[in-house]
Amino acid sequence: MPELPEVECLRRSLTRIVERRVVCQELLRRDVAASIEDPRTQEAWTGLAPGDRIVALHRHGKRLAIEGESGRTLVIHLGMSGQVLLDAASAQRTHTHARWTLDDGSTLSFRDPRRFGGLWSGRSMAIVRDVLWKDLGSDALAVTELTLLDASRASRRSIKSILLDQRVAAGIGNIYADEALFDAGIRPTRRRPLSSAQAHRLAESIRVTLSAAIERGGSTLRDYVDASGSSGSAQHAHRVYGRGGELCVTCGKTLRQISVSQRTTVYCPHCQRA
DNA sequence: CTGGATGCCTGGGAGC
DNA sequence: TGCTCCCAGGCATCCA
């Protein structure tokens, strides 16, 4: 379940492909790829064309972008089960949909068994931002109190569904929504506008929760590994996610598991007041 | 317009 | 052991 921390850890584990030139590109499964300029024609996808040199790795929310010196940019979305793997980690894996050989002899590959993810190509990073990412909110690591305050006032949805809305802040998924709401002491089902103090605290909780998960290398529940194939350890620090029926680490009461916006949600009925 | 429900997809775990 | 069923969840799309 890659969310912002996992994608950021993946980005960091890919730094050594910067400055490398692409020698060969293979698209093994066309229907995972689309071109931003011409989304209807699969042939329009250009990816990382041979000869291009990789100059930068960008991330916004859960999206990763690899920019070439020609300007051409490959956007990777991992969906649920996507992986980007380098060298040994990439060898002989099932569900590999695209593969690149670089000028230092290394191999980069994209695999995604469930195919909720995908690959997009664009003529420039600016087009990626202006077209593909235009509806995304600011990156969740930079979320502000004001954004949360406005969003909670603008709709009657639950606060958890607001956090999961990538248009409000990009990068929060089911795991870190529950973790941040626990940290802030706010019940996920809350539908009333937040107070300024609550919005302030929630923004802080989101930033701290995501940063701490990045420090731990992300959460590996089943599929997530970085480009070298290494797992993260943030799952051991989860205080509510996956712990329904267990005891609250703060107050010792039983954590409750419910469904919010069709997502499994765990919270502490004592520490997270309605 | 808003927010809830559905479908996409595979692997793994539970239950029989 | 082997089968079926169900669930995980990001996000586009549909529907009330």
PDB file of C-alpha atoms (C1' of nucleotides) in Angstrom:
ATOM      1  CA  MET A   1       0.000   0.000   0.000  1.00  0.00           C
ATOM      2  CA  PRO A   2       2.387   2.659  -1.105  1.00  0.00           C
ATOM      3  CA  GLU A   3       1.506   6.088   0.235  1.00  0.00           C
ATOM      4  CA  LEU A   4       3.675   9.212   0.405  1.00  0.00           C
ATOM      5  CA  PRO A   5       6.390   7.767   2.707  1.00  0.00           C
ATOM      6  CA  GLU A   6       6.863   4.650   0.594  1.00  0.00           C
ATOM      7  CA  VAL A   7       7.066   6.628  -2.655  1.00  0.00           C
ATOM      8  CA  GLU A   8       9.546   9.058  -1.060  1.00  0.00           C
ATOM      9  CA  CYS A   9      11.728   6.153   0.129  1.00  0.00           C
ATOM     10  CA  LEU A  10      11.553   4.676  -3.362  1.00  0.00           C
ATOM     11  CA  ARG A  11      12.614   8.021  -4.854  1.00  0.00           C
ATOM     12  CA  ARG A  12      15.603   8.219  -2.512  1.00  0.00           C
ATOM     13  CA  SER A  13      16.619   4.648  -3.334  1.00  0.00           C
ATOM     14  CA  LEU A  14      16.703   5.556  -7.031  1.00  0.00           C
ATOM     15  CA  THR A  15      19.185   8.465  -6.755  1.00  0.00           C
ATOM     16  CA  ARG A  16      21.951   6.588  -8.491  1.00  0.00           C
ATOM     17  CA  ILE A  17      20.033   6.476 -11.793  1.00  0.00           C
ATOM     18  CA  VAL A  18      20.362  10.275 -12.052  1.00  0.00           C
ATOM     19  CA  GLU A  19      22.944  11.187 -14.729  1.00  0.00           C
ATOM     20  CA  ARG A  20      22.604   7.738 -16.313  1.00  0.00           C
ATOM     21  CA  ARG A  21      21.653   7.509 -19.975  1.00  0.00           C
ATOM     22  CA  VAL A  22      18.888   5.180 -21.164  1.00  0.00           C
ATOM     23  CA  VAL A  23      20.179   2.521 -23.555  1.00  0.00           C
ATOM     24  CA  CYS A  24      17.070   0.432 -24.093  1.00  0.00           C
ATOM     25  CA  GLN A  25      13.393   0.590 -23.158  1.00  0.00           C
ATOM     26  CA  GLU A  26      10.950  -2.342 -23.282  1.00  0.00           C
ATOM     27  CA  LEU A  27       7.224  -1.963 -22.704  1.00  0.00           C
ATOM     28  CA  LEU A  28       6.017  -5.506 -22.056  1.00  0.00           C
ATOM     29  CA  ARG A  29       2.419  -4.618 -21.357  1.00  0.00           C
ATOM     30  CA  ARG A  30       0.932  -1.732 -23.291  1.00  0.00           C
ATOM     31  CA  ASP A  31      -2.198  -1.204 -21.291  1.00  0.00           C
ATOM     32  CA  VAL A  32      -0.331   0.048 -18.201  1.00  0.00           C
ATOM     33  CA  ALA A  33       1.066   2.972 -20.213  1.00  0.00           C
ATOM     34  CA  ALA A  34      -0.492   6.213 -21.469  1.00  0.00           C
ATOM     35  CA  SER A  35       0.678   9.468 -22.965  1.00  0.00           C
ATOM     36  CA  ILE A  36      -0.438  12.706 -21.335  1.00  0.00           C
ATOM     37  CA  GLU A  37      -0.690  14.473 -24.689  1.00  0.00           C
ATOM     38  CA  ASP A  38      -2.637  11.678 -26.380  1.00  0.00           C
ATOM     39  CA  PRO A  39      -4.193   9.430 -23.710  1.00  0.00           C
ATOM     40  CA  ARG A  40      -6.320   7.445 -26.165  1.00  0.00           C
ATOM     41  CA  THR A  41      -3.497   6.107 -28.295  1.00  0.00           C
ATOM     42  CA  GLN A  42      -1.230   3.665 -26.535  1.00  0.00           C
ATOM     43  CA  GLU A  43       1.391   4.058 -29.278  1.00  0.00           C
ATOM     44  CA  ALA A  44       1.808   7.696 -28.221  1.00  0.00           C
ATOM     45  CA  TRP A  45       3.550   6.672 -25.001  1.00  0.00           C
ATOM     46  CA  THR A  46       7.235   7.547 -25.168  1.00  0.00           C
ATOM     47  CA  GLY A  47       8.437   6.711 -21.650  1.00  0.00           C
ATOM     48  CA  LEU A  48      12.179   7.122 -21.193  1.00  0.00           C
ATOM     49  CA  ALA A  49      13.477   6.989 -24.724  1.00  0.00           C
ATOM     50  CA  PRO A  50      16.907   5.492 -25.554  1.00  0.00           C
ATOM     51  CA  GLY A  51      19.616   8.164 -25.675  1.00  0.00           C
ATOM     52  CA  ASP A  52      17.964  10.367 -23.060  1.00  0.00           C
ATOM     53  CA  ARG A  53      19.874  11.134 -19.873  1.00  0.00           C
ATOM     54  CA  ILE A  54      18.013  11.106 -16.560  1.00  0.00           C
ATOM     55  CA  VAL A  55      18.377  14.475 -14.862  1.00  0.00           C
ATOM     56  CA  ALA A  56      15.934  14.505 -11.948  1.00  0.00           C
ATOM     57  CA  LEU A  57      13.565  12.480  -9.781  1.00  0.00           C
ATOM     58  CA  HIS A  58      10.424  14.248  -8.571  1.00  0.00           C
ATOM     59  CA  ARG A  59       7.640  13.225  -6.229  1.00  0.00           C
ATOM     60  CA  HIS A  60       4.263  14.784  -5.546  1.00  0.00           C
ATOM     61  CA  GLY A  61       2.004  12.914  -3.146  1.00  0.00           C
ATOM     62  CA  LYS A  62       2.074   9.280  -4.230  1.00  0.00           C
ATOM     63  CA  ARG A  63       3.364  10.045  -7.735  1.00  0.00           C
ATOM     64  CA  LEU A  64       6.954   9.683  -8.899  1.00  0.00           C
ATOM     65  CA  ALA A  65       8.391  11.361 -11.983  1.00  0.00           C
ATOM     66  CA  ILE A  66      11.648  10.640 -13.770  1.00  0.00           C
ATOM     67  CA  GLU A  67      12.747  13.584 -15.914  1.00  0.00           C
ATOM     68  CA  GLY A  68      15.050  13.300 -18.910  1.00  0.00           C
ATOM     69  CA  GLU A  69      17.370  15.991 -20.264  1.00  0.00           C
ATOM     70  CA  SER A  70      15.139  16.191 -23.353  1.00  0.00           C
ATOM     71  CA  GLY A  71      12.384  17.317 -20.974  1.00  0.00           C
ATOM     72  CA  ARG A  72      10.476  14.090 -21.546  1.00  0.00           C
ATOM     73  CA  THR A  73       9.211  12.756 -18.266  1.00  0.00           C
ATOM     74  CA  LEU A  74       8.034   9.340 -17.119  1.00  0.00           C
ATOM     75  CA  VAL A  75       5.449   9.353 -14.344  1.00  0.00           C
ATOM     76  CA  ILE A  76       5.029   6.251 -12.225  1.00  0.00           C
ATOM     77  CA  HIS A  77       2.039   5.545 -10.041  1.00  0.00           C
ATOM     78  CA  LEU A  78       2.378   2.428  -7.907  1.00  0.00           C
ATOM     79  CA  GLY A  79      -1.322   1.915  -7.186  1.00  0.00           C
ATOM     80  CA  MET A  80      -1.652  -0.900  -4.686  1.00  0.00           C
ATOM     81  CA  SER A  81       1.063  -3.358  -5.585  1.00  0.00           C
ATOM     82  CA  GLY A  82       3.464  -1.507  -7.888  1.00  0.00           C
ATOM     83  CA  GLN A  83       7.228  -1.785  -7.501  1.00  0.00           C
ATOM     84  CA  VAL A  84      10.193  -0.110  -9.180  1.00  0.00           C
ATOM     85  CA  LEU A  85      13.266  -2.284  -8.909  1.00  0.00           C
ATOM     86  CA  LEU A  86      16.933  -1.938  -9.783  1.00  0.00           C
ATOM     87  CA  ASP A  87      19.372  -4.657 -10.867  1.00  0.00           C
ATOM     88  CA  ALA A  88      19.270  -7.878  -8.838  1.00  0.00           C
ATOM     89  CA  ALA A  89      15.931  -6.952  -7.301  1.00  0.00           C
ATOM     90  CA  SER A  90      14.438  -6.559 -10.765  1.00  0.00           C
ATOM     91  CA  ALA A  91      15.611  -9.862 -12.221  1.00  0.00           C
ATOM     92  CA  GLN A  92      13.177 -12.580 -13.261  1.00  0.00           C
ATOM     93  CA  ARG A  93      10.081 -11.240 -11.593  1.00  0.00           C
ATOM     94  CA  THR A  94       6.539 -12.010 -12.665  1.00  0.00           C
ATOM     95  CA  HIS A  95       4.209  -9.146 -13.662  1.00  0.00           C
ATOM     96  CA  THR A  96       7.056  -6.993 -14.965  1.00  0.00           C
ATOM     97  CA  HIS A  97       5.420  -4.535 -17.359  1.00  0.00           C
ATOM     98  CA  ALA A  98       8.348  -2.325 -18.396  1.00  0.00           C
ATOM     99  CA  ARG A  99      12.118  -2.467 -18.271  1.00  0.00           C
ATOM    100  CA  TRP A 100      14.992  -0.071 -18.975  1.00  0.00           C
ATOM    101  CA  THR A 101      18.681  -0.732 -19.458  1.00  0.00           C
ATOM    102  CA  LEU A 102      20.966   2.148 -18.438  1.00  0.00           C
ATOM    103  CA  ASP A 103      24.455   3.036 -19.681  1.00  0.00           C
ATOM    104  CA  ASP A 104      26.168   1.711 -16.554  1.00  0.00           C
ATOM    105  CA  GLY A 105      24.701  -1.710 -17.287  1.00  0.00           C
ATOM    106  CA  SER A 106      22.018  -1.515 -14.616  1.00  0.00           C
ATOM    107  CA  THR A 107      18.426  -2.563 -15.181  1.00  0.00           C
ATOM    108  CA  LEU A 108      15.381  -0.683 -13.943  1.00  0.00           C
ATOM    109  CA  SER A 109      11.980  -2.337 -14.011  1.00  0.00           C
ATOM    110  CA  PHE A 110       8.353  -1.650 -13.179  1.00  0.00           C
ATOM    111  CA  ARG A 111       6.154  -4.499 -11.966  1.00  0.00           C
ATOM    112  CA  ASP A 112       2.613  -4.389 -10.659  1.00  0.00           C
ATOM    113  CA  PRO A 113       0.652  -7.623 -10.131  1.00  0.00           C
ATOM    114  CA  ARG A 114      -2.683  -5.930  -9.450  1.00  0.00           C
ATOM    115  CA  ARG A 115      -2.222  -3.301 -12.152  1.00  0.00           C
ATOM    116  CA  PHE A 116      -3.860  -0.483 -10.210  1.00  0.00           C
ATOM    117  CA  GLY A 117      -0.769   1.523 -11.005  1.00  0.00           C
ATOM    118  CA  GLY A 118       0.560   2.745 -14.319  1.00  0.00           C
ATOM    119  CA  LEU A 119       3.092   4.695 -16.373  1.00  0.00           C
ATOM    120  CA  TRP A 120       2.494   8.030 -18.057  1.00  0.00           C
ATOM    121  CA  SER A 121       4.747   9.974 -20.388  1.00  0.00           C
ATOM    122  CA  GLY A 122       4.762  13.703 -21.000  1.00  0.00           C
ATOM    123  CA  ARG A 123       6.751  16.167 -23.084  1.00  0.00           C
ATOM    124  CA  SER A 124       7.936  18.089 -20.044  1.00  0.00           C
ATOM    125  CA  MET A 125       7.751  18.181 -16.286  1.00  0.00           C
ATOM    126  CA  ALA A 126       5.670  21.359 -16.630  1.00  0.00           C
ATOM    127  CA  ILE A 127       3.046  19.434 -18.633  1.00  0.00           C
ATOM    128  CA  VAL A 128       3.039  16.702 -15.990  1.00  0.00           C
ATOM    129  CA  ARG A 129       2.306  19.314 -13.328  1.00  0.00           C
ATOM    130  CA  ASP A 130      -0.190  21.299 -15.398  1.00  0.00           C
ATOM    131  CA  VAL A 131      -2.177  18.421 -16.865  1.00  0.00           C
ATOM    132  CA  LEU A 132      -1.667  15.149 -15.002  1.00  0.00           C
ATOM    133  CA  TRP A 133      -1.245  16.599 -11.518  1.00  0.00           C
ATOM    134  CA  LYS A 134      -3.514  19.639 -11.849  1.00  0.00           C
ATOM    135  CA  ASP A 135      -6.182  18.278  -9.486  1.00  0.00           C
ATOM    136  CA  LEU A 136      -3.797  17.209  -6.731  1.00  0.00           C
ATOM    137  CA  GLY A 137      -3.569  19.305  -3.589  1.00  0.00           C
ATOM    138  CA  SER A 138      -0.256  20.377  -2.105  1.00  0.00           C
ATOM    139  CA  ASP A 139       2.081  17.606  -1.027  1.00  0.00           C
ATOM    140  CA  ALA A 140       0.916  16.227   2.320  1.00  0.00           C
ATOM    141  CA  LEU A 141       4.349  16.876   3.911  1.00  0.00           C
ATOM    142  CA  ALA A 142       3.587  20.577   3.440  1.00  0.00           C
ATOM    143  CA  VAL A 143      -0.096  20.494   4.429  1.00  0.00           C
ATOM    144  CA  THR A 144      -1.264  23.582   6.311  1.00  0.00           C
ATOM    145  CA  GLU A 145      -3.725  24.205   9.098  1.00  0.00           C
ATOM    146  CA  LEU A 146      -5.654  26.521   6.780  1.00  0.00           C
ATOM    147  CA  THR A 147      -6.104  23.854   4.095  1.00  0.00           C
ATOM    148  CA  LEU A 148      -7.577  21.440   6.632  1.00  0.00           C
ATOM    149  CA  LEU A 149      -9.745  24.124   8.193  1.00  0.00           C
ATOM    150  CA  ASP A 150     -11.157  25.178   4.813  1.00  0.00           C
ATOM    151  CA  ALA A 151     -11.731  21.600   3.666  1.00  0.00           C
ATOM    152  CA  SER A 152     -13.532  20.657   6.875  1.00  0.00           C
ATOM    153  CA  ARG A 153     -15.759  23.712   6.566  1.00  0.00           C
ATOM    154  CA  ALA A 154     -16.486  23.173   2.882  1.00  0.00           C
ATOM    155  CA  SER A 155     -18.139  19.770   3.168  1.00  0.00           C
ATOM    156  CA  ARG A 156     -20.027  17.492   5.475  1.00  0.00           C
ATOM    157  CA  ARG A 157     -17.867  14.474   4.728  1.00  0.00           C
ATOM    158  CA  SER A 158     -16.021  12.689   7.492  1.00  0.00           C
ATOM    159  CA  ILE A 159     -12.569  14.057   8.304  1.00  0.00           C
ATOM    160  CA  LYS A 160     -11.037  10.748   7.253  1.00  0.00           C
ATOM    161  CA  SER A 161     -12.568  10.933   3.787  1.00  0.00           C
ATOM    162  CA  ILE A 162     -11.224  14.506   3.527  1.00  0.00           C
ATOM    163  CA  LEU A 163      -7.723  13.281   4.365  1.00  0.00           C
ATOM    164  CA  LEU A 164      -8.011  10.533   1.738  1.00  0.00           C
ATOM    165  CA  ASP A 165      -9.044  13.086  -0.911  1.00  0.00           C
ATOM    166  CA  GLN A 166      -5.905  13.732  -2.977  1.00  0.00           C
ATOM    167  CA  ARG A 167      -7.349  17.089  -4.101  1.00  0.00           C
ATOM    168  CA  VAL A 168      -7.078  18.385  -0.524  1.00  0.00           C
ATOM    169  CA  ALA A 169      -3.570  17.106   0.195  1.00  0.00           C
ATOM    170  CA  ALA A 170      -1.684  14.607  -1.918  1.00  0.00           C
ATOM    171  CA  GLY A 171      -0.081  11.511  -0.457  1.00  0.00           C
ATOM    172  CA  ILE A 172      -2.239  10.312   2.443  1.00  0.00           C
ATOM    173  CA  GLY A 173      -3.765   6.823   2.170  1.00  0.00           C
ATOM    174  CA  ASN A 174      -5.622   4.539   4.536  1.00  0.00           C
ATOM    175  CA  ILE A 175      -2.701   3.749   6.836  1.00  0.00           C
ATOM    176  CA  TYR A 176      -1.449   7.262   7.524  1.00  0.00           C
ATOM    177  CA  ALA A 177      -4.942   8.776   7.651  1.00  0.00           C
ATOM    178  CA  ASP A 178      -5.722   6.544  10.645  1.00  0.00           C
ATOM    179  CA  GLU A 179      -2.316   7.127  12.214  1.00  0.00           C
ATOM    180  CA  ALA A 180      -2.459  10.921  11.856  1.00  0.00           C
ATOM    181  CA  LEU A 181      -6.020  11.122  13.232  1.00  0.00           C
ATOM    182  CA  PHE A 182      -4.982   9.037  16.237  1.00  0.00           C
ATOM    183  CA  ASP A 183      -1.987  11.280  16.812  1.00  0.00           C
ATOM    184  CA  ALA A 184      -4.215  14.356  16.662  1.00  0.00           C
ATOM    185  CA  GLY A 185      -6.891  12.832  18.915  1.00  0.00           C
ATOM    186  CA  ILE A 186      -9.633  13.311  16.301  1.00  0.00           C
ATOM    187  CA  ARG A 187     -12.264  10.682  15.564  1.00  0.00           C
ATOM    188  CA  PRO A 188     -12.187   9.577  11.879  1.00  0.00           C
ATOM    189  CA  THR A 189     -15.990   9.835  11.577  1.00  0.00           C
ATOM    190  CA  ARG A 190     -16.098  13.484  12.635  1.00  0.00           C
ATOM    191  CA  ARG A 191     -18.199  15.546  10.204  1.00  0.00           C
ATOM    192  CA  ARG A 192     -18.263  18.915  11.885  1.00  0.00           C
ATOM    193  CA  PRO A 193     -15.703  21.588  10.939  1.00  0.00           C
ATOM    194  CA  LEU A 194     -12.454  21.399  12.869  1.00  0.00           C
ATOM    195  CA  SER A 195     -11.555  24.106  15.354  1.00  0.00           C
ATOM    196  CA  SER A 196      -8.424  26.129  14.579  1.00  0.00           C
ATOM    197  CA  ALA A 197      -6.593  24.289  17.318  1.00  0.00           C
ATOM    198  CA  GLN A 198      -7.635  20.913  15.937  1.00  0.00           C
ATOM    199  CA  ALA A 199      -6.669  21.855  12.391  1.00  0.00           C
ATOM    200  CA  HIS A 200      -3.311  23.062  13.662  1.00  0.00           C
ATOM    201  CA  ARG A 201      -2.715  19.855  15.554  1.00  0.00           C
ATOM    202  CA  LEU A 202      -3.877  17.631  12.678  1.00  0.00           C
ATOM    203  CA  ALA A 203      -1.581  19.368  10.180  1.00  0.00           C
ATOM    204  CA  GLU A 204       1.293  18.824  12.592  1.00  0.00           C
ATOM    205  CA  SER A 205       0.286  15.175  13.124  1.00  0.00           C
ATOM    206  CA  ILE A 206       0.210  14.532   9.379  1.00  0.00           C
ATOM    207  CA  ARG A 207       3.680  16.003   8.871  1.00  0.00           C
ATOM    208  CA  VAL A 208       5.156  14.191  11.870  1.00  0.00           C
ATOM    209  CA  THR A 209       3.512  10.846  11.029  1.00  0.00           C
ATOM    210  CA  LEU A 210       4.675  10.924   7.413  1.00  0.00           C
ATOM    211  CA  SER A 211       8.194  12.105   8.284  1.00  0.00           C
ATOM    212  CA  ALA A 212       8.603   9.418  10.925  1.00  0.00           C
ATOM    213  CA  ALA A 213       7.476   6.744   8.443  1.00  0.00           C
ATOM    214  CA  ILE A 214      10.018   7.998   5.895  1.00  0.00           C
ATOM    215  CA  GLU A 215      12.746   7.758   8.549  1.00  0.00           C
ATOM    216  CA  ARG A 216      11.772   4.125   9.065  1.00  0.00           C
ATOM    217  CA  GLY A 217      11.919   3.341   5.366  1.00  0.00           C
ATOM    218  CA  GLY A 218       8.143   3.196   4.853  1.00  0.00           C
ATOM    219  CA  SER A 219       5.591   0.536   5.822  1.00  0.00           C
ATOM    220  CA  THR A 220       5.923  -2.935   4.340  1.00  0.00           C
ATOM    221  CA  LEU A 221       2.652  -4.791   4.802  1.00  0.00           C
ATOM    222  CA  ARG A 222       2.928  -7.145   1.874  1.00  0.00           C
ATOM    223  CA  ASP A 223       4.229  -5.657  -1.333  1.00  0.00           C
ATOM    224  CA  TYR A 224       6.230  -2.532  -0.649  1.00  0.00           C
ATOM    225  CA  VAL A 225      10.010  -2.590  -1.142  1.00  0.00           C
ATOM    226  CA  ASP A 226      12.356   0.157  -2.344  1.00  0.00           C
ATOM    227  CA  ALA A 227      14.339  -0.062  -5.575  1.00  0.00           C
ATOM    228  CA  SER A 228      16.981  -2.307  -4.018  1.00  0.00           C
ATOM    229  CA  GLY A 229      14.294  -4.699  -2.741  1.00  0.00           C
ATOM    230  CA  SER A 230      14.601  -3.606   0.902  1.00  0.00           C
ATOM    231  CA  SER A 231      11.544  -3.606   3.168  1.00  0.00           C
ATOM    232  CA  GLY A 232      10.597  -0.750   5.473  1.00  0.00           C
ATOM    233  CA  SER A 233       9.912  -1.011   9.200  1.00  0.00           C
ATOM    234  CA  ALA A 234       7.323   1.721   9.792  1.00  0.00           C
ATOM    235  CA  GLN A 235       4.611  -0.956  10.137  1.00  0.00           C
ATOM    236  CA  HIS A 236       6.048  -1.794  13.577  1.00  0.00           C
ATOM    237  CA  ALA A 237       5.359   1.772  14.690  1.00  0.00           C
ATOM    238  CA  HIS A 238       1.676   1.815  13.696  1.00  0.00           C
ATOM    239  CA  ARG A 239      -0.452   2.663  16.694  1.00  0.00           C
ATOM    240  CA  VAL A 240      -3.914   1.987  15.239  1.00  0.00           C
ATOM    241  CA  TYR A 241      -3.727   0.722  11.638  1.00  0.00           C
ATOM    242  CA  GLY A 242      -4.237  -3.055  11.592  1.00  0.00           C
ATOM    243  CA  ARG A 243      -4.748  -3.152  15.370  1.00  0.00           C
ATOM    244  CA  GLY A 244      -8.553  -3.340  15.680  1.00  0.00           C
ATOM    245  CA  GLY A 245      -9.495  -5.217  18.864  1.00  0.00           C
ATOM    246  CA  GLU A 246      -6.039  -4.692  20.366  1.00  0.00           C
ATOM    247  CA  LEU A 247      -5.279  -2.273  23.190  1.00  0.00           C
ATOM    248  CA  CYS A 248      -4.594   1.444  22.766  1.00  0.00           C
ATOM    249  CA  VAL A 249      -0.910   2.214  23.377  1.00  0.00           C
ATOM    250  CA  THR A 250      -1.923   5.408  25.187  1.00  0.00           C
ATOM    251  CA  CYS A 251      -4.899   4.530  27.391  1.00  0.00           C
ATOM    252  CA  GLY A 252      -5.095   0.720  27.271  1.00  0.00           C
ATOM    253  CA  LYS A 253      -8.705   0.618  26.084  1.00  0.00           C
ATOM    254  CA  THR A 254      -9.772  -1.608  23.173  1.00  0.00           C
ATOM    255  CA  LEU A 255      -9.305  -0.105  19.702  1.00  0.00           C
ATOM    256  CA  ARG A 256     -12.453  -0.115  17.583  1.00  0.00           C
ATOM    257  CA  GLN A 257     -12.561  -1.166  13.930  1.00  0.00           C
ATOM    258  CA  ILE A 258     -15.243   0.296  11.666  1.00  0.00           C
ATOM    259  CA  SER A 259     -15.730   1.164   8.001  1.00  0.00           C
ATOM    260  CA  VAL A 260     -15.438   4.794   6.817  1.00  0.00           C
ATOM    261  CA  SER A 261     -15.811   5.545   3.105  1.00  0.00           C
ATOM    262  CA  GLN A 262     -15.568   1.797   2.448  1.00  0.00           C
ATOM    263  CA  ARG A 263     -12.176   1.690   4.132  1.00  0.00           C
ATOM    264  CA  THR A 264     -11.231  -0.293   7.190  1.00  0.00           C
ATOM    265  CA  THR A 265     -10.713   2.267   9.937  1.00  0.00           C
ATOM    266  CA  VAL A 266      -9.297   1.793  13.424  1.00  0.00           C
ATOM    267  CA  TYR A 267      -9.455   4.344  16.223  1.00  0.00           C
ATOM    268  CA  CYS A 268      -9.434   4.634  19.988  1.00  0.00           C
ATOM    269  CA  PRO A 269     -12.907   5.576  21.297  1.00  0.00           C
ATOM    270  CA  HIS A 270     -11.324   7.081  24.423  1.00  0.00           C
ATOM    271  CA  CYS A 271      -8.397   9.057  22.975  1.00  0.00           C
ATOM    272  CA  GLN A 272     -10.221  10.188  19.833  1.00  0.00           C
ATOM    273  CA  ARG A 273     -13.307  12.052  20.965  1.00  0.00           C
ATOM    274  CA  ALA A 274     -16.296  12.515  18.661  1.00  0.00           C
TER     275      ALA A 274
ATOM    276  C1'  DC B   1     -22.854  19.518  -7.063  1.00  0.00           C
ATOM    277  C1'  DT B   2     -21.889  16.161  -3.448  1.00  0.00           C
ATOM    278  C1'  DG B   3     -20.865  12.021  -1.473  1.00  0.00           C
ATOM    279  C1'  DG B   4     -21.556   7.184  -1.468  1.00  0.00           C
ATOM    280  C1'  DA B   5     -21.079   2.816  -4.090  1.00  0.00           C
ATOM    281  C1'  DT B   6     -18.867   0.018  -7.581  1.00  0.00           C
ATOM    282  C1'  DG B   7     -15.328  -2.071 -10.440  1.00  0.00           C
ATOM    283  C1'  DC B   8     -10.772  -2.825 -11.672  1.00  0.00           C
ATOM    284  C1'  DC B   9      -6.962  -6.802 -10.311  1.00  0.00           C
ATOM    285  C1'  DT B  10      -4.165 -10.547  -7.983  1.00  0.00           C
ATOM    286  C1'  DG B  11      -2.353 -13.016  -4.069  1.00  0.00           C
ATOM    287  C1'  DG B  12      -2.852 -14.522   0.357  1.00  0.00           C
ATOM    288  C1'  DG B  13      -5.330 -16.070   4.226  1.00  0.00           C
ATOM    289  C1'  DA B  14      -9.384 -18.167   6.401  1.00  0.00           C
ATOM    290  C1'  DG B  15     -12.565 -21.677   6.506  1.00  0.00           C
ATOM    291  C1'  DC B  16     -14.398 -25.984   5.169  1.00  0.00           C
TER     292       DC B  16
ATOM    293  C1'  DT C   1      -4.351 -31.112   0.741  1.00  0.00           C
ATOM    294  C1'  DG C   2      -7.210 -28.458  -2.138  1.00  0.00           C
ATOM    295  C1'  DC C   3     -11.013 -25.872  -2.990  1.00  0.00           C
ATOM    296  C1'  DT C   4     -13.813 -21.514  -2.596  1.00  0.00           C
ATOM    297  C1'  DC C   5     -14.594 -17.164  -0.709  1.00  0.00           C
ATOM    298  C1'  DC C   6     -13.308 -12.831   0.778  1.00  0.00           C
ATOM    299  C1'  DC C   7     -10.440  -9.095   1.572  1.00  0.00           C
ATOM    300  C1'  DA C   8      -6.692  -5.675   0.834  1.00  0.00           C
ATOM    301  C1'  DG C   9      -6.944  -0.699  -1.313  1.00  0.00           C
ATOM    302  C1'  DG C  10      -5.944   3.872  -5.050  1.00  0.00           C
ATOM    303  C1'  DC C  11      -8.689   5.882  -7.906  1.00  0.00           C
ATOM    304  C1'  DA C  12     -11.829   6.482 -11.992  1.00  0.00           C
ATOM    305  C1'  DT C  13     -16.439   6.367 -12.879  1.00  0.00           C
ATOM    306  C1'  DC C  14     -21.133   5.819 -12.068  1.00  0.00           C
ATOM    307  C1'  DC C  15     -25.392   6.744  -9.565  1.00  0.00           C
ATOM    308  C1'  DA C  16     -28.776   8.783  -6.182  1.00  0.00           C
TER     309       DA C  16
END
